[in-house]
PDB file of C-alpha atoms in Angstrom:
ATOM      1  CA  MET G   1       4.876  30.239  13.258  1.00  0.00           C
ATOM      2  CA  GLY G   2       1.829  31.791  11.672  1.00  0.00           C
ATOM      3  CA  SER G   3      -1.001  33.901  12.963  1.00  0.00           C
ATOM      4  CA  ALA G   4      -4.764  33.994  12.813  1.00  0.00           C
ATOM      5  CA  ALA G   5      -4.628  37.014  10.463  1.00  0.00           C
ATOM      6  CA  ALA G   6      -5.684  36.607   6.848  1.00  0.00           C
ATOM      7  CA  PRO G   7      -3.139  34.257   5.268  1.00  0.00           C
ATOM      8  CA  CYS G   8      -1.289  35.377   2.189  1.00  0.00           C
ATOM      9  CA  ASP G   9       0.730  32.151   1.947  1.00  0.00           C
ATOM     10  CA  ALA G  10      -0.161  28.507   2.529  1.00  0.00           C
ATOM     11  CA  ILE G  11       1.260  25.028   2.575  1.00  0.00           C
ATOM     12  CA  HIS G  12      -1.036  22.943   0.346  1.00  0.00           C
ATOM     13  CA  VAL G  13      -1.107  19.150   0.650  1.00  0.00           C
ATOM     14  CA  GLN G  14      -3.237  17.220  -1.827  1.00  0.00           C
ATOM     15  CA  GLY G  15      -3.773  13.593  -2.684  1.00  0.00           C
ATOM     16  CA  LEU G  16      -3.336  12.233   0.850  1.00  0.00           C
ATOM     17  CA  ARG G  17      -5.092   8.840   0.746  1.00  0.00           C
ATOM     18  CA  LEU G  18      -6.370   7.595   4.094  1.00  0.00           C
ATOM     19  CA  TRP G  19      -8.021   4.276   4.975  1.00  0.00           C
ATOM     20  CA  ALA G  20     -10.656   4.912   7.624  1.00  0.00           C
ATOM     21  CA  HIS G  21     -13.674   3.261   9.224  1.00  0.00           C
ATOM     22  CA  VAL G  22     -16.186   5.996   8.465  1.00  0.00           C
ATOM     23  CA  GLY G  23     -19.708   5.703   7.107  1.00  0.00           C
ATOM     24  CA  VAL G  24     -23.372   5.496   7.958  1.00  0.00           C
ATOM     25  CA  LEU G  25     -23.615   1.859   6.860  1.00  0.00           C
ATOM     26  CA  ASP G  26     -22.370  -0.759   9.326  1.00  0.00           C
ATOM     27  CA  HIS G  27     -20.074  -2.404   6.784  1.00  0.00           C
ATOM     28  CA  GLU G  28     -18.357   0.936   6.058  1.00  0.00           C
ATOM     29  CA  ARG G  29     -17.383   1.300   9.704  1.00  0.00           C
ATOM     30  CA  LEU G  30     -16.496  -2.381  10.050  1.00  0.00           C
ATOM     31  CA  LEU G  31     -14.443  -2.888   6.871  1.00  0.00           C
ATOM     32  CA  GLY G  32     -13.207   0.643   6.197  1.00  0.00           C
ATOM     33  CA  GLN G  33     -12.695   2.430   2.898  1.00  0.00           C
ATOM     34  CA  TRP G  34     -10.482   4.966   1.119  1.00  0.00           C
ATOM     35  CA  PHE G  35     -10.740   8.700   1.614  1.00  0.00           C
ATOM     36  CA  GLU G  36      -8.684  11.444   0.028  1.00  0.00           C
ATOM     37  CA  LEU G  37      -7.702  14.593   1.885  1.00  0.00           C
ATOM     38  CA  GLU G  38      -6.518  17.950   0.657  1.00  0.00           C
ATOM     39  CA  PHE G  39      -5.602  20.666   3.153  1.00  0.00           C
ATOM     40  CA  TRP G  40      -4.085  24.126   3.396  1.00  0.00           C
ATOM     41  CA  LEU G  41      -2.137  25.564   6.343  1.00  0.00           C
ATOM     42  CA  GLY G  42      -2.271  29.345   6.055  1.00  0.00           C
ATOM     43  CA  GLY G  43       0.262  31.798   7.371  1.00  0.00           C
ATOM     44  CA  ASP G  44       3.238  33.966   6.573  1.00  0.00           C
ATOM     45  CA  LEU G  45       5.896  31.765   4.960  1.00  0.00           C
ATOM     46  CA  SER G  46       8.291  34.617   4.132  1.00  0.00           C
ATOM     47  CA  GLN G  47      10.640  33.888   7.043  1.00  0.00           C
ATOM     48  CA  ALA G  48      11.024  30.241   5.983  1.00  0.00           C
ATOM     49  CA  ALA G  49      11.516  31.339   2.383  1.00  0.00           C
ATOM     50  CA  ALA G  50      14.185  33.903   3.257  1.00  0.00           C
ATOM     51  CA  GLY G  51      16.047  31.782   5.803  1.00  0.00           C
ATOM     52  CA  ASP G  52      15.533  28.308   4.318  1.00  0.00           C
ATOM     53  CA  ASP G  53      14.584  27.162   7.833  1.00  0.00           C
ATOM     54  CA  LEU G  54      11.932  24.496   8.395  1.00  0.00           C
ATOM     55  CA  SER G  55      11.484  25.560  12.029  1.00  0.00           C
ATOM     56  CA  THR G  56       9.868  28.782  10.762  1.00  0.00           C
ATOM     57  CA  SER G  57       7.344  26.925   8.610  1.00  0.00           C
ATOM     58  CA  TYR G  58       4.845  24.087   8.949  1.00  0.00           C
ATOM     59  CA  ASP G  59       6.396  20.617   8.788  1.00  0.00           C
ATOM     60  CA  TYR G  60       3.828  18.871   6.599  1.00  0.00           C
ATOM     61  CA  VAL G  61       5.450  15.455   7.174  1.00  0.00           C
ATOM     62  CA  THR G  62       4.359  15.718  10.811  1.00  0.00           C
ATOM     63  CA  ALA G  63       0.810  16.547   9.693  1.00  0.00           C
ATOM     64  CA  ILE G  64       0.650  13.646   7.245  1.00  0.00           C
ATOM     65  CA  GLU G  65       1.834  11.152   9.864  1.00  0.00           C
ATOM     66  CA  ALA G  66      -0.618  12.485  12.481  1.00  0.00           C
ATOM     67  CA  LEU G  67      -3.519  12.264  10.016  1.00  0.00           C
ATOM     68  CA  ARG G  68      -2.560   8.718   9.032  1.00  0.00           C
ATOM     69  CA  GLN G  69      -2.609   7.794  12.730  1.00  0.00           C
ATOM     70  CA  LEU G  70      -6.005   9.471  13.172  1.00  0.00           C
ATOM     71  CA  SER G  71      -7.483   7.560  10.239  1.00  0.00           C
ATOM     72  CA  ARG G  72      -6.221   4.234  11.613  1.00  0.00           C
ATOM     73  CA  THR G  73      -8.003   4.731  14.939  1.00  0.00           C
ATOM     74  CA  LEU G  74     -11.141   6.718  14.092  1.00  0.00           C
ATOM     75  CA  VAL G  75     -14.537   5.030  13.789  1.00  0.00           C
ATOM     76  CA  CYS G  76     -17.497   7.334  13.058  1.00  0.00           C
ATOM     77  CA  GLN G  77     -20.482   7.804  10.773  1.00  0.00           C
ATOM     78  CA  THR G  78     -20.038  11.127   8.994  1.00  0.00           C
ATOM     79  CA  LEU G  79     -17.515  12.927   6.835  1.00  0.00           C
ATOM     80  CA  GLU G  80     -18.367  15.993   8.878  1.00  0.00           C
ATOM     81  CA  HIS G  81     -17.133  14.367  12.092  1.00  0.00           C
ATOM     82  CA  PHE G  82     -14.045  12.944  10.371  1.00  0.00           C
ATOM     83  CA  SER G  83     -13.230  16.404   8.963  1.00  0.00           C
ATOM     84  CA  ASP G  84     -13.705  17.979  12.400  1.00  0.00           C
ATOM     85  CA  ARG G  85     -11.185  15.526  13.858  1.00  0.00           C
ATOM     86  CA  VAL G  86      -8.759  16.398  11.048  1.00  0.00           C
ATOM     87  CA  LEU G  87      -9.100  20.112  11.820  1.00  0.00           C
ATOM     88  CA  THR G  88      -8.586  19.461  15.533  1.00  0.00           C
ATOM     89  CA  THR G  89      -5.516  17.311  14.819  1.00  0.00           C
ATOM     90  CA  LEU G  90      -3.966  20.034  12.659  1.00  0.00           C
ATOM     91  CA  GLU G  91      -4.720  22.682  15.288  1.00  0.00           C
ATOM     92  CA  GLY G  92      -3.073  20.470  17.897  1.00  0.00           C
ATOM     93  CA  LEU G  93       0.101  20.482  15.808  1.00  0.00           C
ATOM     94  CA  TYR G  94       0.207  24.108  14.675  1.00  0.00           C
ATOM     95  CA  GLY G  95      -2.077  26.083  16.986  1.00  0.00           C
ATOM     96  CA  PRO G  96      -4.959  28.356  15.968  1.00  0.00           C
ATOM     97  CA  ILE G  97      -3.920  29.059  12.375  1.00  0.00           C
ATOM     98  CA  PRO G  98      -6.057  29.389   9.237  1.00  0.00           C
ATOM     99  CA  ILE G  99      -6.837  25.873   7.965  1.00  0.00           C
ATOM    100  CA  ARG G 100      -8.922  24.692   5.017  1.00  0.00           C
ATOM    101  CA  LEU G 101      -9.646  21.163   3.896  1.00  0.00           C
ATOM    102  CA  GLU G 102     -11.554  19.024   1.484  1.00  0.00           C
ATOM    103  CA  LEU G 103     -12.196  15.436   2.573  1.00  0.00           C
ATOM    104  CA  ARG G 104     -13.464  13.084  -0.136  1.00  0.00           C
ATOM    105  CA  LYS G 105     -15.078   9.664   0.162  1.00  0.00           C
ATOM    106  CA  CYS G 106     -13.613   7.881  -2.846  1.00  0.00           C
ATOM    107  CA  HIS G 107     -16.377   5.304  -3.373  1.00  0.00           C
ATOM    108  CA  ALA G 108     -19.716   6.281  -1.892  1.00  0.00           C
ATOM    109  CA  PRO G 109     -21.997   3.221  -1.678  1.00  0.00           C
ATOM    110  CA  ILE G 110     -24.706   4.669  -3.908  1.00  0.00           C
ATOM    111  CA  ALA G 111     -26.077   2.466  -6.695  1.00  0.00           C
ATOM    112  CA  GLY G 112     -25.189   3.793 -10.137  1.00  0.00           C
ATOM    113  CA  PHE G 113     -22.963   6.594  -8.772  1.00  0.00           C
ATOM    114  CA  ASP G 114     -19.262   6.521  -9.635  1.00  0.00           C
ATOM    115  CA  GLY G 115     -18.299   9.988  -8.400  1.00  0.00           C
ATOM    116  CA  THR G 116     -16.950  11.193  -5.101  1.00  0.00           C
ATOM    117  CA  VAL G 117     -18.649  12.935  -2.199  1.00  0.00           C
ATOM    118  CA  SER G 118     -16.748  15.493  -0.164  1.00  0.00           C
ATOM    119  CA  VAL G 119     -16.997  18.046   2.604  1.00  0.00           C
ATOM    120  CA  CYS G 120     -15.121  21.328   2.601  1.00  0.00           C
ATOM    121  CA  ARG G 121     -14.346  22.848   5.979  1.00  0.00           C
ATOM    122  CA  GLN G 122     -12.263  25.681   7.324  1.00  0.00           C
ATOM    123  CA  ARG G 123     -11.230  27.374  10.513  1.00  0.00           C
ATOM    124  CA  ARG G 124     -10.057  30.966  10.680  1.00  0.00           C
ATOM    125  CA  TRP G 125      -9.829  31.178   6.871  1.00  0.00           C
ATOM    126  CA  PRO G 126     -11.082  34.518   5.511  1.00  0.00           C
TER     127      PRO G 126
END
């Protein structure tokens, strides 16, 4: 399913909350914290649309479960590394397809800052 050509279709998953042990501060890696992930799996979805056949599409349930497993076991310092592991996990499931993501740290430990911090990454996305 899919190709590395410019995607015209995509599966878009948003609002995936993950508890992970990621952060520069020791307590972030020790205690963990919430992250939110949004990702796109690009490719031609016309065959799945015409045939109503999941085997010709991307099974996003498989991706969600694999990313939950990754977040339970990963310990690292940076969002960049976490996002790289997410990209690698998705590639392991679906091969070298166009992938985009935004990974957000829900509560950055910055005094007086109530926003989010995120990284946006992509592989083979035009």
